[in-house]
Coordinates of C-alpha atoms in Angstrom, one line a residue:
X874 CA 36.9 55.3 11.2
X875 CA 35.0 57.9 12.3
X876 CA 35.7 61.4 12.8
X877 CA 33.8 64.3 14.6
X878 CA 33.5 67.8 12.7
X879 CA 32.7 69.5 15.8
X880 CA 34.9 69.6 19.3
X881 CA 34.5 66.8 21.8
X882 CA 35.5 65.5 25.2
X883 CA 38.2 63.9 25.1
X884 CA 38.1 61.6 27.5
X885 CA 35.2 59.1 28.1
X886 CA 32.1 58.1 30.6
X887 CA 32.5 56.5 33.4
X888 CA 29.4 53.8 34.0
X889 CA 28.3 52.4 36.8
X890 CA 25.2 49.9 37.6
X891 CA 24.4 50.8 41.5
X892 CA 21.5 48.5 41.5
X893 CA 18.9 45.7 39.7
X894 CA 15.5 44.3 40.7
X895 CA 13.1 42.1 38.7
X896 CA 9.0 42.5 38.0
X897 CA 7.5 39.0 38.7
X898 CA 4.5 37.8 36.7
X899 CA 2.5 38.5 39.9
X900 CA 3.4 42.2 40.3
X901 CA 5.8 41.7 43.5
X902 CA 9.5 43.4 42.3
X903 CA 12.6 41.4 43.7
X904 CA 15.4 43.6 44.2
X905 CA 18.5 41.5 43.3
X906 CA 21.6 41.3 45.6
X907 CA 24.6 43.0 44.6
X908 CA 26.3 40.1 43.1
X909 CA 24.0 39.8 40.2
X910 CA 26.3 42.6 38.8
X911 CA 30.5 43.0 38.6
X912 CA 31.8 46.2 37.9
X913 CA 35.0 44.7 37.6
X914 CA 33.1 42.4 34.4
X915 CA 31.2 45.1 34.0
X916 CA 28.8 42.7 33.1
X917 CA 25.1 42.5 35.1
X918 CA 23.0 38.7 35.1
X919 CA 19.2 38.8 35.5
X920 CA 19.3 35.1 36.1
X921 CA 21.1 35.6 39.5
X922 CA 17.8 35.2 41.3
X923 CA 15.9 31.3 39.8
X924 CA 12.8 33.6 38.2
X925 CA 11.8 32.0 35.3
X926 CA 8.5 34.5 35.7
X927 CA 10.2 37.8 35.6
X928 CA 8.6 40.2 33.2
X929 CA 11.2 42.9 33.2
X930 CA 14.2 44.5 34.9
X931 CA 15.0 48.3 36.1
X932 CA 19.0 48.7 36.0
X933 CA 19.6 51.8 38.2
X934 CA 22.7 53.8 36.9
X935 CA 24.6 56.4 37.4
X936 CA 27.4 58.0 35.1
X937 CA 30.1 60.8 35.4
X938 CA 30.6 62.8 32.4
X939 CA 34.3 64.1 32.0
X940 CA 36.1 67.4 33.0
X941 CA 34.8 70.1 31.0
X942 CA 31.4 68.7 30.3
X943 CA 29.1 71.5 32.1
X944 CA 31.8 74.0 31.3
X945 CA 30.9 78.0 30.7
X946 CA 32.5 78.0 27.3
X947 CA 31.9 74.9 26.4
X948 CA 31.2 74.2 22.5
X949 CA 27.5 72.8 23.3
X950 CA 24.1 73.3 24.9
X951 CA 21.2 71.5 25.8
X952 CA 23.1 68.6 27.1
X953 CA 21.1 65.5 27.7
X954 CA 22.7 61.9 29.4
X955 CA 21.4 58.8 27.7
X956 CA 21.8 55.2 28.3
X957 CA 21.0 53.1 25.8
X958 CA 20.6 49.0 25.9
X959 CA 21.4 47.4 22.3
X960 CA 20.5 43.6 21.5
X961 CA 22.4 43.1 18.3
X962 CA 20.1 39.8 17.8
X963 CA 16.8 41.2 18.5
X964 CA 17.8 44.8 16.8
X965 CA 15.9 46.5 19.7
X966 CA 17.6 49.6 20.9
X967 CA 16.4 50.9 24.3
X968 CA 16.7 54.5 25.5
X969 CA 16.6 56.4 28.5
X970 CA 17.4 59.9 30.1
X971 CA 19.4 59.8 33.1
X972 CA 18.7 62.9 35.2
X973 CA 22.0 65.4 37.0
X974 CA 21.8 64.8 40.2
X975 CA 23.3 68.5 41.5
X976 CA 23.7 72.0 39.6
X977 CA 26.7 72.4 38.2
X978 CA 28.3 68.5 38.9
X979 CA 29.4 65.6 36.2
X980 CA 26.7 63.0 37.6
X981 CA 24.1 61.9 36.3
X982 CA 21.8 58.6 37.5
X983 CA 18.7 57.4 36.4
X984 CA 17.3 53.5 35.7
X985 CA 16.8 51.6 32.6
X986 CA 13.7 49.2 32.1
X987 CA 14.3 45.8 30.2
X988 CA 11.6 44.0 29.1
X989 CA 12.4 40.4 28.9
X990 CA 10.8 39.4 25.6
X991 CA 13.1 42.0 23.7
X992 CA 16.1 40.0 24.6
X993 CA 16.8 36.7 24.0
X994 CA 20.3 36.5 25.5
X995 CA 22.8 39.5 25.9
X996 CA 22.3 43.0 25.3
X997 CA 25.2 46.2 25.4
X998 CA 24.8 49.0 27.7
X999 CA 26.3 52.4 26.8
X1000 CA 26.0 56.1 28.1
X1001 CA 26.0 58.8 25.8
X1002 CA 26.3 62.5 26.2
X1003 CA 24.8 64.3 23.8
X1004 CA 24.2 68.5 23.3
X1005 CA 23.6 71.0 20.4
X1006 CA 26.5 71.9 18.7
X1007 CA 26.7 74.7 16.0
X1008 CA 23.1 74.6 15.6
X1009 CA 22.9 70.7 15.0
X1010 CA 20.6 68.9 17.9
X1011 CA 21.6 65.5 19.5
X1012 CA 25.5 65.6 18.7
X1013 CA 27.6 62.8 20.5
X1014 CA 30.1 64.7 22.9
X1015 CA 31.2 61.8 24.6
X1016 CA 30.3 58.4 25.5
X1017 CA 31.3 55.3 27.8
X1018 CA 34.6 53.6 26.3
X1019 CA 33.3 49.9 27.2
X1020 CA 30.0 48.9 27.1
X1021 CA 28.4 46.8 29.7
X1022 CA 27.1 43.3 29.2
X1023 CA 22.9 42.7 30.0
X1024 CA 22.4 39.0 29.8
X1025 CA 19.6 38.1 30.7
X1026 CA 19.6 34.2 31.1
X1027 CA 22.8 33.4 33.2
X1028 CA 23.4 33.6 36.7
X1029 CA 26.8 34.9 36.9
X1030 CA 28.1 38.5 36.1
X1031 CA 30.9 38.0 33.5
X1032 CA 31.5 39.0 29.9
X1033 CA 31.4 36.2 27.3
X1034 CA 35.3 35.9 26.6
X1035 CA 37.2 35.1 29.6
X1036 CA 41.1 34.8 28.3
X1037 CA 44.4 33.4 29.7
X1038 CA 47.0 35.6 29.4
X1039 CA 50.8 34.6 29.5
X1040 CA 54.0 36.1 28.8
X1041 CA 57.0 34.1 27.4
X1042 CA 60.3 34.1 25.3
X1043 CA 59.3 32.6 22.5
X1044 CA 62.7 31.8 21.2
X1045 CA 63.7 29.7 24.6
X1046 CA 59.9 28.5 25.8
X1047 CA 59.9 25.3 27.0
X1048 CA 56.6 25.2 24.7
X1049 CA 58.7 24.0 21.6
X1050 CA 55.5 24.9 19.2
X1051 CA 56.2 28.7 20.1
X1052 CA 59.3 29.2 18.6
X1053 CA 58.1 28.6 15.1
X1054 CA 56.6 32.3 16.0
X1055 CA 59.8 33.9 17.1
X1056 CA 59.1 37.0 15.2
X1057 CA 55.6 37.5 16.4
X1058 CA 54.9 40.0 19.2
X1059 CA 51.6 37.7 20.4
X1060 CA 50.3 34.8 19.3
X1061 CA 46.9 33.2 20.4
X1062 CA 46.1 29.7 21.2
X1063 CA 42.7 28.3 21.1
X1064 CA 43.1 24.9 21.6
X1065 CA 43.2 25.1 25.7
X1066 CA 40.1 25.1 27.9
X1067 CA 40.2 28.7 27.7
X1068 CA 41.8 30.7 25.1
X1069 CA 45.3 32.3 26.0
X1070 CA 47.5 34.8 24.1
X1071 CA 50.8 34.2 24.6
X1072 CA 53.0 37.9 24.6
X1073 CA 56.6 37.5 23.2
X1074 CA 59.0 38.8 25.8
X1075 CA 61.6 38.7 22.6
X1076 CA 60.0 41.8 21.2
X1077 CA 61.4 44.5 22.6
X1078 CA 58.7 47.2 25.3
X1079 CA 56.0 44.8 24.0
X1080 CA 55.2 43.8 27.7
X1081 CA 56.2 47.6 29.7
X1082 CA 53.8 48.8 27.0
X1083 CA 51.3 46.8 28.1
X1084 CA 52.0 47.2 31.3
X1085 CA 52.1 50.8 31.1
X1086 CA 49.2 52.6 32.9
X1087 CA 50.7 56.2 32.2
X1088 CA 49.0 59.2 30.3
X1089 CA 49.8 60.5 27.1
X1090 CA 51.2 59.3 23.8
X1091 CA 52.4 55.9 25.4
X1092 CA 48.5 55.4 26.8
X1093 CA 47.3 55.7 23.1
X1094 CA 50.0 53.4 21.5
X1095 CA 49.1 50.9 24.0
X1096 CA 45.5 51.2 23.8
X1097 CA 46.0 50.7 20.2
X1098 CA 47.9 48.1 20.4
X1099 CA 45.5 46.2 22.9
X1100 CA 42.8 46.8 20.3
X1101 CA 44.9 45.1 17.7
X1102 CA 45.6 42.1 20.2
X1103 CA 41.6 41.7 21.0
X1104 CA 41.2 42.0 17.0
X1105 CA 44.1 39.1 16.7
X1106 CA 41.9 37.8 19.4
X1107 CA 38.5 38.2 18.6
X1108 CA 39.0 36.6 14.8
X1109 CA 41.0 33.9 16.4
X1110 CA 38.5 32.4 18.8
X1111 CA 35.4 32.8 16.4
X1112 CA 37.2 30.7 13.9
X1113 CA 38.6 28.4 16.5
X1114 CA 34.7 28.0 17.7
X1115 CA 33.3 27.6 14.3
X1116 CA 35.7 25.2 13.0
X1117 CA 34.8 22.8 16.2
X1118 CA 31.1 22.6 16.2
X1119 CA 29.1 19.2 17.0
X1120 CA 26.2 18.3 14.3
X1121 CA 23.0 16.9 14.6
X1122 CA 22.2 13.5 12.9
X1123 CA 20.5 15.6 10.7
X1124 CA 23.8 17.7 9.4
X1125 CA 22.6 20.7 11.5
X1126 CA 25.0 22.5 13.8
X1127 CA 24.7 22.7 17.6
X1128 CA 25.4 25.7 19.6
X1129 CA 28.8 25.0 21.9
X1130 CA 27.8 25.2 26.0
X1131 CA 31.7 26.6 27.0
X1132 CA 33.0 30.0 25.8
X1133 CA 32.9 28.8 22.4
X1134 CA 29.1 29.4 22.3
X1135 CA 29.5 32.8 24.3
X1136 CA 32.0 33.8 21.5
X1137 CA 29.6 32.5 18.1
X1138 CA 26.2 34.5 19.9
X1139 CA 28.7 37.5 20.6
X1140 CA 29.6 37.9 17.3
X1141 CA 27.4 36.3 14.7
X1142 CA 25.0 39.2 14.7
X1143 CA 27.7 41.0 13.1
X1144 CA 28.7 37.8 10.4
X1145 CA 25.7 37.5 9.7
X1146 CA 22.5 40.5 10.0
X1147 CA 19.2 40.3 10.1
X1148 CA 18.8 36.8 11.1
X1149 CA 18.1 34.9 14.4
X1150 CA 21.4 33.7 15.9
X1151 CA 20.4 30.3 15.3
X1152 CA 19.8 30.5 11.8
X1153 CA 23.2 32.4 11.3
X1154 CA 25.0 29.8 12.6
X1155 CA 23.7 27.2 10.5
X1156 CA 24.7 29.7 7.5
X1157 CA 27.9 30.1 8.6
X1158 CA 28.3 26.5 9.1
X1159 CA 27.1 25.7 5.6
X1160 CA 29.3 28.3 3.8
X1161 CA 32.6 27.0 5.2
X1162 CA 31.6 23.0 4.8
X1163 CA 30.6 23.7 1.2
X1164 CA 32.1 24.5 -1.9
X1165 CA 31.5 28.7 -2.1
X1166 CA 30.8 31.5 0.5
X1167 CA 33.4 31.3 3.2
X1168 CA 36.3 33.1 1.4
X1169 CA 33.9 36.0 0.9
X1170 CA 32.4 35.5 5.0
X1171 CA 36.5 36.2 6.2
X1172 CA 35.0 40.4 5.7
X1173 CA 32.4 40.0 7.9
X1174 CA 33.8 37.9 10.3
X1175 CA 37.0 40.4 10.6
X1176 CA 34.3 43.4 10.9
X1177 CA 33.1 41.7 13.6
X1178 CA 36.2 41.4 15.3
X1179 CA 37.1 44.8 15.3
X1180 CA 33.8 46.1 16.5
X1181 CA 34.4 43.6 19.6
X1182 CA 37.4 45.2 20.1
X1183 CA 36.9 48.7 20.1
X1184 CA 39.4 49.3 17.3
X1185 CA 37.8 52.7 15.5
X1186 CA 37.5 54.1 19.4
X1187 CA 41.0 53.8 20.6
X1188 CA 42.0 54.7 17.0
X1189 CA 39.6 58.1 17.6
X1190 CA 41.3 58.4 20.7
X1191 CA 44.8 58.4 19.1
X1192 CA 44.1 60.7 16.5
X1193 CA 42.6 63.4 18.7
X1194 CA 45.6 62.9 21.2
X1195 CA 47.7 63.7 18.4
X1196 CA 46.0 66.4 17.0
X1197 CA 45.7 67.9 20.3
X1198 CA 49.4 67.7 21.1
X1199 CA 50.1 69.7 17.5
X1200 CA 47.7 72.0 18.2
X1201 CA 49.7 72.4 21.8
X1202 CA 52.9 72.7 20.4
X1203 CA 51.9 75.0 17.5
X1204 CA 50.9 77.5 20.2

């Protein structure tokens, strides 16, 4: 968990990618068409356009900082915008400034260059507002609550895990296997075409609270009860991926074409550092086919989970809700 020794915003960025073209091996740019990026997926594909010649991309950007950001008395100065592109497999970090675009407004816009040989795959986009704050240069005031996806091989805008999700009495489903969970609020199932959580209608607010888009203490317990379902998620799908592999002839293990795959690149970065996403795999692979190494791997993999799933942010968010609303009714 991490906590802040200095005041914040409390809400988050807003992100938005307003547009995307390509440098060409021959100098020409190619601006790409609008559906090379979703902001519903939130997600942006550089192989929209057929180039397999492109030498880099410029992502233009623009983000709205919350209430309060540019305010008189606010805690901080010398506030700068970043966004920053992340390749957990390549461990390059990109930067760049994003400039306000009026005196005295929340937006900010700017592009972002990607150079195609940094990435091999997908990289995370974030904003991040950052000021001075008692004296201490380049404090985090507030940043973008999702990340965006930057892949830069496929040709459609969508984030690697695409899931099913179903509500059903578990104690009277016509799916007789689900009743064996009666007293579970969720359960996932990763044995269909695409992976579906299954919410138990028997546990009582379970589905109004996740259906709940209100403010408040109810918007925190939900969101941190979504980030435990992605975590329950998350950890179910990597093991359901891992435990299904093809091998070679030669014993190695081959990379899955369906979500599968899109869930082992996600997260194997995080199971395994410092190692080419390939090479994990086959690590991974050998540690829970032979006889030692995977009982200790279950640390790593659930680390991973929980960074796909935002868990130490909505728990931040929680905890400064709550400590707001004392504050409040101290007052």
């Amino acid at each position: 968990m991490k906590i802040y020794p200095y005041k914040r915003l409390n809400r988050p960025v807003t992100l938005r990618v307003n547009s995307v073209s390509l440098k060409l091996s021959d100098g020409t740019r190619d601006r790409l068409e609008t559906t090379a990026y979703s902001t519903q997926q939130q997600s942006v594909a550089l192989g929209i356009a057929g180039h397999t010649d492109w030498v880099s991309a410029t992502i233009g950007l623009s983000a709205t900082l919350p209430p309060g950001a540019n305010a008189q008395d606010a805690a901080w100065s010398d506030l700068r915008v970043l966004a920053v592109l992340t390749d957990g497999e390549t461990n390059v970090r990109t930067s760049a400034d994003l400039t306000l675009d009026a005196e005295g407004g929340r937006d900010w816009s700017g592009s972002l260059e990607v150079l195609r040989d940094d990435h091999l795959g997908r990289a995370s986009l974030a904003v991040y507002a950052v000021g001075t704050v008692d004296g201490v240069r380049g404090r985090s005031i507030a940043e973008t609550d999702r990340s965006w996806i930057v892949d830069t091989m496929s040709d459609e805008p969508v984030r690697g895990l695409q899931l099913d999700v179903q509500t059903a009495s578990f104690k009277r489903s016509s799916r007789e296997w689900l009743q064996a969970y009666a007293d579970a609020p969720w359960i996932v199932d990763v044995s269909a075409r695409v992976p579906t959580v299954f919410v138990n209608t028997d546990v009582e607010g379970v589905v109004g609270l996740l259906d709940s888009n209100g403010s408040g203490v109810d918007s925190k317990v939900r969101d941190l009860l979504v980030a435990q379902m992605a975590t329950d998620v998350w950890t179910a799908v990597f093991h359901g991926a891992i435990g299904d592999l093809e091998v070679e002839p030669g014993g190695g293990p081959v990379f899955p074409t369906d979500w599968q795959g899109e869930v082992l690149r996600e997260m194997l970065p995080d199971v395994v550092p410092g190692v080419h996403v390939e090479e994990a795999l086959r690590q991974v692979h050998r540690r829970r086919t032979g006889e030692s190494g995977w009982v200790e791997l279950q640390t790593r993999i659930h680390y991973a989970a929980v960074r796909r799933a935002d868990a130490t942010k909505a728990l931040a968010y929680a905890i400064r809700s709550l400590e707001q609303m004392n504050r409040e009714s101290e007052t």
